Amino acid sequence: MASSHTQDLGVSLGTLKLHNPLIAASGCYGYGVEYSDVADRNDLGGFITKSISLEPWKGNDPPRLTEVSPGLLNSIGLANMGVQRFSDEIAPQIVGGKAKAIVSVACKVMEEYEEVVARLEDVEGLDGYELNISCPNVKEGGMAFCLNPSLTEELVGRVRKRSSRWITTKLTPNMTSISEGAKASAAGGADAVSLINTLVGMAVDWKSRRPKLSTITGGYSGPPVKPVALAKVWEVWNAVDIPIIGIGGISNWKDVVEFMIVGASAVQIGTALYADPDLPGKIVSDLEDFMRSEGMNLLSELTGSLNTDGGAMVGVPK
Ligand SMILES: Cc1cc2nc3c(=O)[nH]c(=O)nc-3n(C[C@H](O)[C@H](O)[C@H](O)COP(=O)(O)O)c2cc1C
């Protein structure tokens, strides 16, 4: 029998249940197999693969990664092996564990999203899809589907018809109203929304006067984007009823708690995994300590618990 002192980190994202709220973010965890020697995948509630397209993509020319202080700027351009090789070689290795296996899908046109999902339907054991409609680093597709809510609704609706699996839509902060994107996703039949993808950013070498990325601009991620991401999650929490997965700059347990307080049911960890692939295991044990010290049994109680009654906090933050 469960004692009153157990810490339950489980969360529900509609039909998808995770044993903890930590999900590895797309593009920061390979295809789900690469980290096996350095970290236990089952420390995660789930993981999202690198975005998969219909045909293999070679991505943008180098340089396509540059560290900025602080944070990371990338223009990988969704380089990936394509759905066929992924289904044949990778997918069978990532299904069936404690961590839910979610495939990110990114394509140039709607028909390709439908086709990729249709082919992935043949792979047994996958737990769902994240529709990446928010990549700022590709010429075709990319953010275009997200910037226009009617295209978002149509795309999600078309994919929804191809699959009964769990679907989340990944939204961009690079739009005027992210809540319109979230509403469109819900209207199209998405089970959840994931936010945020990277912010458009740029880095320049003052001496040579050259851009530091081949594509000139790229996607900005890491700890500095957290306040932007928190604000977007809060905005979307107030706009839709489907679960929100918070993403952006998460690198410790307090970040997780803060995202849940403003409305996230689960979170994704991206850039921080590059520095420490074993981070999820550490965050889980820190979250358990936090729950113990707060006398909390259910972590999911945090979701949407922001206290706005008395206005903002006063005093020196710890
Ligand atoms: C190198 C790199 C590659 C990425 N590739 C993808 C991708 O293929 N698909 C996707 O949806 N997001 C991709 N992202 C975005 C992340 O999943 C995440 O939304 C973003 O980095 C913000 O979270 P973070 O600050 O924790 O990194 C990538 C991010 C980085 C840094």
Tab-separated table of C-alpha atoms and ligand atoms in Angstrom:
chain	number	residue	atom	x	y	z
A	1	MET	CA	0.000	0.000	0.000
A	2	ALA	CA	1.301	3.451	-0.865
A	3	SER	CA	2.390	5.323	2.254
A	4	SER	CA	1.449	8.960	2.704
A	5	HIS	CA	5.124	9.755	2.232
A	6	THR	CA	5.600	8.437	-1.291
A	7	GLN	CA	6.546	10.903	-3.968
A	8	ASP	CA	4.564	10.350	-7.144
A	9	LEU	CA	6.248	12.113	-10.055
A	10	GLY	CA	3.831	10.691	-12.635
A	11	VAL	CA	2.042	13.060	-15.003
A	12	SER	CA	-0.710	12.715	-17.584
A	13	LEU	CA	-0.622	14.382	-20.968
A	14	GLY	CA	-4.144	13.356	-21.880
A	15	THR	CA	-3.909	9.728	-22.928
A	16	LEU	CA	-0.131	9.641	-22.544
A	17	LYS	CA	1.057	8.841	-19.027
A	18	LEU	CA	4.671	9.507	-18.032
A	19	HIS	CA	6.380	8.156	-14.903
A	20	ASN	CA	7.978	11.568	-14.457
A	21	PRO	CA	7.593	14.930	-16.239
A	22	LEU	CA	11.048	15.012	-17.858
A	23	ILE	CA	11.222	14.562	-21.630
A	24	ALA	CA	14.385	14.875	-23.721
A	25	ALA	CA	13.829	17.579	-26.348
A	26	SER	CA	14.042	16.964	-30.069
A	27	GLY	CA	17.457	17.545	-31.604
A	28	CYS	CA	19.216	17.299	-28.250
A	29	TYR	CA	18.927	13.539	-27.698
A	30	GLY	CA	19.769	12.077	-31.094
A	31	TYR	CA	17.335	9.399	-32.253
A	32	GLY	CA	17.011	8.065	-28.693
A	33	VAL	CA	19.834	5.517	-28.838
A	34	GLU	CA	23.020	7.616	-28.909
A	35	TYR	CA	23.100	8.393	-25.188
A	36	SER	CA	22.720	4.757	-24.056
A	37	ASP	CA	26.331	4.430	-22.871
A	38	VAL	CA	26.315	7.604	-20.806
A	39	ALA	CA	22.790	7.860	-19.396
A	40	ASP	CA	19.824	5.646	-18.530
A	41	ARG	CA	16.952	6.423	-20.900
A	42	ASN	CA	14.490	5.198	-18.275
A	43	ASP	CA	15.377	8.106	-15.991
A	44	LEU	CA	13.248	10.076	-18.434
A	45	GLY	CA	9.464	10.134	-18.589
A	46	GLY	CA	9.882	10.244	-22.354
A	47	PHE	CA	12.078	11.414	-25.180
A	48	ILE	CA	11.515	13.032	-28.543
A	49	THR	CA	13.649	11.939	-31.458
A	50	LYS	CA	15.509	14.261	-33.792
A	51	SER	CA	12.913	15.541	-36.276
A	52	ILE	CA	12.323	13.015	-39.058
A	53	SER	CA	11.407	13.921	-42.637
A	54	LEU	CA	10.241	11.844	-45.589
A	55	GLU	CA	13.588	11.731	-47.386
A	56	PRO	CA	16.990	12.042	-45.678
A	57	TRP	CA	18.101	15.672	-45.248
A	58	LYS	CA	21.722	16.716	-45.058
A	59	GLY	CA	20.923	19.959	-43.218
A	60	ASN	CA	22.658	23.308	-43.573
A	61	ASP	CA	26.319	23.870	-44.366
A	62	PRO	CA	28.758	24.332	-41.474
A	63	PRO	CA	29.275	26.270	-39.294
A	64	ARG	CA	25.869	25.411	-37.853
A	65	LEU	CA	26.461	25.612	-34.111
A	66	THR	CA	27.972	28.447	-32.129
A	67	GLU	CA	28.076	29.075	-28.410
A	68	VAL	CA	26.972	32.521	-27.353
A	69	SER	CA	27.418	33.782	-23.848
A	70	PRO	CA	25.290	32.437	-22.402
A	71	GLY	CA	23.323	30.050	-24.622
A	72	LEU	CA	23.558	28.190	-27.904
A	73	LEU	CA	22.785	29.216	-31.468
A	74	ASN	CA	22.140	26.472	-34.011
A	75	SER	CA	21.261	26.174	-37.662
A	76	ILE	CA	21.422	22.392	-38.030
A	77	GLY	CA	18.628	22.591	-40.595
A	78	LEU	CA	16.908	19.378	-39.472
A	79	ALA	CA	19.612	17.033	-40.786
A	80	ASN	CA	18.212	13.507	-40.416
A	81	MET	CA	18.222	10.027	-41.942
A	82	GLY	CA	14.659	10.059	-43.301
A	83	VAL	CA	11.682	7.989	-42.206
A	84	GLN	CA	12.567	4.729	-43.943
A	85	ARG	CA	15.959	4.217	-42.334
A	86	PHE	CA	14.596	5.498	-39.027
A	87	SER	CA	11.744	2.968	-39.097
A	88	ASP	CA	13.971	0.073	-40.146
A	89	GLU	CA	17.089	0.673	-38.060
A	90	ILE	CA	16.265	2.899	-35.097
A	91	ALA	CA	12.609	2.630	-34.133
A	92	PRO	CA	12.738	-1.031	-33.007
A	93	GLN	CA	15.515	-0.105	-30.558
A	94	ILE	CA	13.677	2.738	-28.840
A	95	VAL	CA	10.246	1.254	-28.127
A	96	GLY	CA	8.974	-0.650	-25.114
A	97	GLY	CA	10.974	1.018	-22.323
A	98	LYS	CA	9.780	2.973	-19.314
A	99	ALA	CA	10.470	6.227	-21.179
A	100	LYS	CA	7.831	6.980	-23.807
A	101	ALA	CA	9.190	7.090	-27.369
A	102	ILE	CA	7.845	10.050	-29.300
A	103	VAL	CA	8.890	10.758	-32.872
A	104	SER	CA	9.316	14.323	-34.025
A	105	VAL	CA	8.157	14.881	-37.594
A	106	ALA	CA	9.251	17.851	-39.735
A	107	CYS	CA	8.457	18.173	-43.427
A	108	LYS	CA	8.263	20.696	-46.230
A	109	VAL	CA	4.636	20.167	-47.249
A	110	MET	CA	1.506	18.801	-45.556
A	111	GLU	CA	1.360	15.658	-47.679
A	112	GLU	CA	4.805	14.684	-46.432
A	113	TYR	CA	3.735	14.978	-42.774
A	114	GLU	CA	0.837	12.654	-43.577
A	115	GLU	CA	3.109	10.242	-45.413
A	116	VAL	CA	5.751	10.122	-42.670
A	117	VAL	CA	3.130	9.491	-39.990
A	118	ALA	CA	1.429	6.855	-42.154
A	119	ARG	CA	4.748	5.009	-42.466
A	120	LEU	CA	5.490	5.318	-38.741
A	121	GLU	CA	2.082	3.804	-37.983
A	122	ASP	CA	3.569	0.488	-39.152
A	123	VAL	CA	6.170	0.614	-36.378
A	124	GLU	CA	4.801	-1.089	-33.295
A	125	GLY	CA	5.264	0.436	-29.874
A	126	LEU	CA	5.826	4.096	-30.697
A	127	ASP	CA	3.996	6.258	-28.167
A	128	GLY	CA	3.215	9.323	-30.229
A	129	TYR	CA	4.297	12.148	-32.493
A	130	GLU	CA	5.485	15.683	-32.042
A	131	LEU	CA	4.729	17.741	-35.132
A	132	ASN	CA	7.597	20.167	-35.503
A	133	ILE	CA	6.027	23.137	-37.275
A	134	SER	CA	8.340	25.671	-35.724
A	135	CYS	CA	11.938	25.198	-36.885
A	136	PRO	CA	13.475	28.597	-37.711
A	137	ASN	CA	16.431	27.106	-39.636
A	138	VAL	CA	14.953	25.690	-42.836
A	139	LYS	CA	13.944	27.410	-46.051
A	140	GLU	CA	10.781	25.411	-46.795
A	141	GLY	CA	8.164	24.314	-44.271
A	142	GLY	CA	9.698	25.113	-40.908
A	143	MET	CA	7.851	27.852	-39.084
A	144	ALA	CA	5.476	28.552	-41.967
A	145	PHE	CA	2.890	26.039	-40.714
A	146	CYS	CA	2.966	27.534	-37.256
A	147	LEU	CA	2.868	31.207	-38.162
A	148	ASN	CA	-0.511	30.743	-39.828
A	149	PRO	CA	-3.048	29.208	-37.384
A	150	SER	CA	-5.391	28.044	-40.159
A	151	LEU	CA	-2.518	26.044	-41.696
A	152	THR	CA	-1.725	24.660	-38.229
A	153	GLU	CA	-5.297	23.475	-37.766
A	154	GLU	CA	-5.415	21.936	-41.230
A	155	LEU	CA	-2.091	20.148	-40.822
A	156	VAL	CA	-2.911	18.739	-37.385
A	157	GLY	CA	-6.345	17.675	-38.652
A	158	ARG	CA	-4.831	15.858	-41.632
A	159	VAL	CA	-2.296	14.028	-39.479
A	160	ARG	CA	-4.995	13.262	-36.889
A	161	LYS	CA	-6.927	11.357	-39.571
A	162	ARG	CA	-3.879	9.134	-40.165
A	163	SER	CA	-3.285	8.132	-36.567
A	164	SER	CA	-5.013	7.414	-33.294
A	165	ARG	CA	-1.710	7.829	-31.477
A	166	TRP	CA	-0.988	10.728	-29.148
A	167	ILE	CA	-0.002	13.929	-30.984
A	168	THR	CA	1.578	17.137	-29.745
A	169	THR	CA	2.301	20.229	-31.838
A	170	LYS	CA	5.558	22.100	-31.312
A	171	LEU	CA	5.031	25.852	-31.420
A	172	THR	CA	7.302	28.790	-32.097
A	173	PRO	CA	7.767	31.852	-29.903
A	174	ASN	CA	8.549	33.785	-33.106
A	175	MET	CA	4.904	34.708	-33.690
A	176	THR	CA	2.665	37.468	-32.456
A	177	SER	CA	0.240	35.245	-30.575
A	178	ILE	CA	1.397	31.758	-29.640
A	179	SER	CA	-1.996	31.119	-28.043
A	180	GLU	CA	-3.590	31.314	-31.506
A	181	GLY	CA	-1.234	28.502	-32.564
A	182	ALA	CA	-2.199	26.508	-29.481
A	183	LYS	CA	-5.935	27.003	-30.114
A	184	ALA	CA	-5.492	25.946	-33.734
A	185	SER	CA	-3.615	22.818	-32.618
A	186	ALA	CA	-6.410	21.920	-30.204
A	187	ALA	CA	-9.041	22.554	-32.875
A	188	GLY	CA	-7.147	20.280	-35.274
A	189	GLY	CA	-7.212	17.474	-32.718
A	190	ALA	CA	-3.804	17.662	-31.002
A	191	ASP	CA	-3.613	15.998	-27.580
A	192	ALA	CA	-1.071	18.510	-26.278
A	193	VAL	CA	1.137	21.409	-27.295
A	194	SER	CA	4.908	21.725	-26.831
A	195	LEU	CA	6.497	25.142	-26.435
A	196	ILE	CA	8.849	26.771	-27.144
A	197	ASN	CA	11.055	25.958	-30.098
A	198	THR	CA	14.123	28.179	-30.475
A	199	LEU	CA	14.040	31.957	-30.820
A	200	VAL	CA	15.533	33.465	-33.969
A	201	GLY	CA	18.999	34.734	-33.029
A	202	MET	CA	22.252	35.833	-34.604
A	203	ALA	CA	25.951	35.975	-33.763
A	204	VAL	CA	28.604	38.069	-35.502
A	205	ASP	CA	32.384	38.039	-35.349
A	206	TRP	CA	33.230	41.719	-34.943
A	207	LYS	CA	36.750	41.328	-36.272
A	208	SER	CA	36.009	39.645	-39.590
A	209	ARG	CA	32.495	41.145	-39.689
A	210	ARG	CA	31.262	37.708	-40.670
A	211	PRO	CA	28.196	35.883	-39.314
A	212	LYS	CA	29.092	32.946	-37.085
A	213	LEU	CA	26.533	30.648	-38.752
A	214	SER	CA	26.404	29.763	-42.444
A	215	THR	CA	22.709	30.645	-42.471
A	216	ILE	CA	23.418	34.045	-40.811
A	217	THR	CA	20.539	33.646	-38.339
A	218	GLY	CA	19.788	30.547	-36.303
A	219	GLY	CA	17.810	29.187	-33.358
A	220	TYR	CA	18.663	30.493	-29.891
A	221	SER	CA	18.320	28.154	-26.896
A	222	GLY	CA	19.618	27.562	-23.366
A	223	PRO	CA	19.086	29.231	-19.949
A	224	PRO	CA	18.527	32.803	-21.246
A	225	VAL	CA	15.356	31.798	-23.135
A	226	LYS	CA	13.653	30.541	-19.959
A	227	PRO	CA	11.796	33.780	-19.069
A	228	VAL	CA	10.423	33.971	-22.619
A	229	ALA	CA	9.332	30.328	-22.464
A	230	LEU	CA	7.677	30.743	-19.051
A	231	ALA	CA	5.679	33.699	-20.363
A	232	LYS	CA	4.543	31.705	-23.411
A	233	VAL	CA	3.493	28.725	-21.288
A	234	TRP	CA	1.538	31.052	-19.000
A	235	GLU	CA	-0.144	32.666	-22.021
A	236	VAL	CA	-1.111	29.297	-23.505
A	237	TRP	CA	-2.259	27.951	-20.113
A	238	ASN	CA	-4.796	30.757	-20.078
A	239	ALA	CA	-5.936	30.026	-23.635
A	240	VAL	CA	-6.420	26.255	-24.076
A	241	ASP	CA	-7.511	23.200	-22.099
A	242	ILE	CA	-5.117	20.641	-23.579
A	243	PRO	CA	-1.897	19.822	-21.661
A	244	ILE	CA	1.200	21.947	-22.221
A	245	ILE	CA	4.763	20.677	-22.378
A	246	GLY	CA	7.107	23.491	-21.349
A	247	ILE	CA	10.483	23.857	-23.074
A	248	GLY	CA	13.238	26.435	-22.924
A	249	GLY	CA	16.375	26.795	-20.840
A	250	ILE	CA	15.571	24.096	-18.305
A	251	SER	CA	18.687	22.943	-16.477
A	252	ASN	CA	17.669	22.073	-12.910
A	253	TRP	CA	14.749	20.959	-10.708
A	254	LYS	CA	13.685	24.508	-9.851
A	255	ASP	CA	13.219	25.265	-13.540
A	256	VAL	CA	10.931	22.208	-13.806
A	257	VAL	CA	8.877	23.329	-10.814
A	258	GLU	CA	8.557	26.867	-12.197
A	259	PHE	CA	7.339	25.637	-15.602
A	260	MET	CA	4.758	23.415	-13.914
A	261	ILE	CA	3.559	26.271	-11.685
A	262	VAL	CA	2.852	28.458	-14.733
A	263	GLY	CA	0.889	25.683	-16.450
A	264	ALA	CA	3.113	22.954	-17.885
A	265	SER	CA	2.078	19.349	-17.253
A	266	ALA	CA	5.516	18.129	-18.333
A	267	VAL	CA	8.745	19.687	-19.588
A	268	GLN	CA	11.463	19.054	-22.134
A	269	ILE	CA	15.184	19.423	-21.554
A	270	GLY	CA	17.240	20.401	-24.587
A	271	THR	CA	20.536	22.300	-24.617
A	272	ALA	CA	21.373	21.307	-21.011
A	273	LEU	CA	21.654	17.655	-22.114
A	274	TYR	CA	24.695	18.534	-24.211
A	275	ALA	CA	26.542	19.620	-21.064
A	276	ASP	CA	25.256	16.728	-18.931
A	277	PRO	CA	23.475	13.760	-20.546
A	278	ASP	CA	22.855	12.340	-17.077
A	279	LEU	CA	20.977	15.448	-15.922
A	280	PRO	CA	17.452	13.895	-15.927
A	281	GLY	CA	18.408	11.304	-13.275
A	282	LYS	CA	19.793	14.059	-11.058
A	283	ILE	CA	16.743	16.254	-11.531
A	284	VAL	CA	14.432	13.360	-10.611
A	285	SER	CA	16.199	12.826	-7.301
A	286	ASP	CA	16.220	16.589	-6.618
A	287	LEU	CA	12.477	16.707	-7.344
A	288	GLU	CA	11.923	13.875	-4.856
A	289	ASP	CA	13.863	15.830	-2.221
A	290	PHE	CA	11.806	18.918	-3.009
A	291	MET	CA	8.536	16.986	-2.628
A	292	ARG	CA	9.702	15.453	0.643
A	293	SER	CA	10.633	18.834	2.060
A	294	GLU	CA	7.288	20.302	0.948
A	295	GLY	CA	5.303	17.285	2.180
A	296	MET	CA	3.961	16.856	-1.339
A	297	ASN	CA	2.745	13.484	-2.677
A	298	LEU	CA	1.736	14.361	-6.218
A	299	LEU	CA	4.054	16.470	-8.349
A	300	SER	CA	1.274	17.025	-10.889
A	301	GLU	CA	-0.487	19.211	-8.292
A	302	LEU	CA	1.953	21.951	-9.243
A	303	THR	CA	0.492	22.424	-12.717
A	304	GLY	CA	-1.163	25.806	-13.042
A	305	SER	CA	-0.741	26.674	-9.353
A	306	LEU	CA	0.697	30.165	-9.923
A	307	ASN	CA	-0.415	32.386	-7.063
A	308	THR	CA	-1.518	35.700	-8.509
A	309	ASP	CA	-3.914	36.655	-5.701
A	310	GLY	CA	-1.585	38.780	-3.674
A	311	GLY	CA	0.296	40.239	-6.648
A	312	ALA	CA	4.016	39.636	-7.085
A	313	MET	CA	6.305	38.416	-4.340
A	314	VAL	CA	8.227	40.994	-2.370
A	315	GLY	CA	11.557	40.658	-0.658
A	316	VAL	CA	14.831	39.114	-1.707
A	317	PRO	CA	14.363	35.985	-3.825
A	318	LYS	CA	16.352	32.944	-2.705
B	1	LIG	C1	21.324	21.699	-31.697
B	1	LIG	C2	19.842	21.758	-31.604
B	1	LIG	C3	19.065	21.032	-32.506
B	1	LIG	C4	17.680	21.072	-32.435
B	1	LIG	N1	16.942	20.324	-33.312
B	1	LIG	C5	15.581	20.287	-33.189
B	1	LIG	C6	14.814	19.429	-34.015
B	1	LIG	O1	15.315	18.664	-34.839
B	1	LIG	N2	13.461	19.477	-33.881
B	1	LIG	C7	12.832	20.269	-32.954
B	1	LIG	O2	11.600	20.265	-32.858
B	1	LIG	N3	13.555	21.067	-32.127
B	1	LIG	C8	14.901	21.091	-32.230
B	1	LIG	N4	15.637	21.886	-31.372
B	1	LIG	C9	14.929	22.754	-30.395
B	1	LIG	C10	14.835	22.107	-28.997
B	1	LIG	O3	14.102	20.895	-29.035
B	1	LIG	C11	14.197	23.070	-27.964
B	1	LIG	O4	12.886	23.397	-28.377
B	1	LIG	C12	14.975	24.371	-27.792
B	1	LIG	O5	16.366	24.136	-27.890
B	1	LIG	C13	14.665	25.092	-26.488
B	1	LIG	O6	14.970	24.280	-25.367
B	1	LIG	P1	16.396	24.350	-24.569
B	1	LIG	O7	16.617	25.799	-24.210
B	1	LIG	O8	16.210	23.474	-23.376
B	1	LIG	O9	17.433	23.852	-25.507
B	1	LIG	C14	17.035	21.868	-31.432
B	1	LIG	C15	17.824	22.578	-30.523
B	1	LIG	C16	19.203	22.531	-30.587
B	1	LIG	C17	20.003	23.305	-29.569
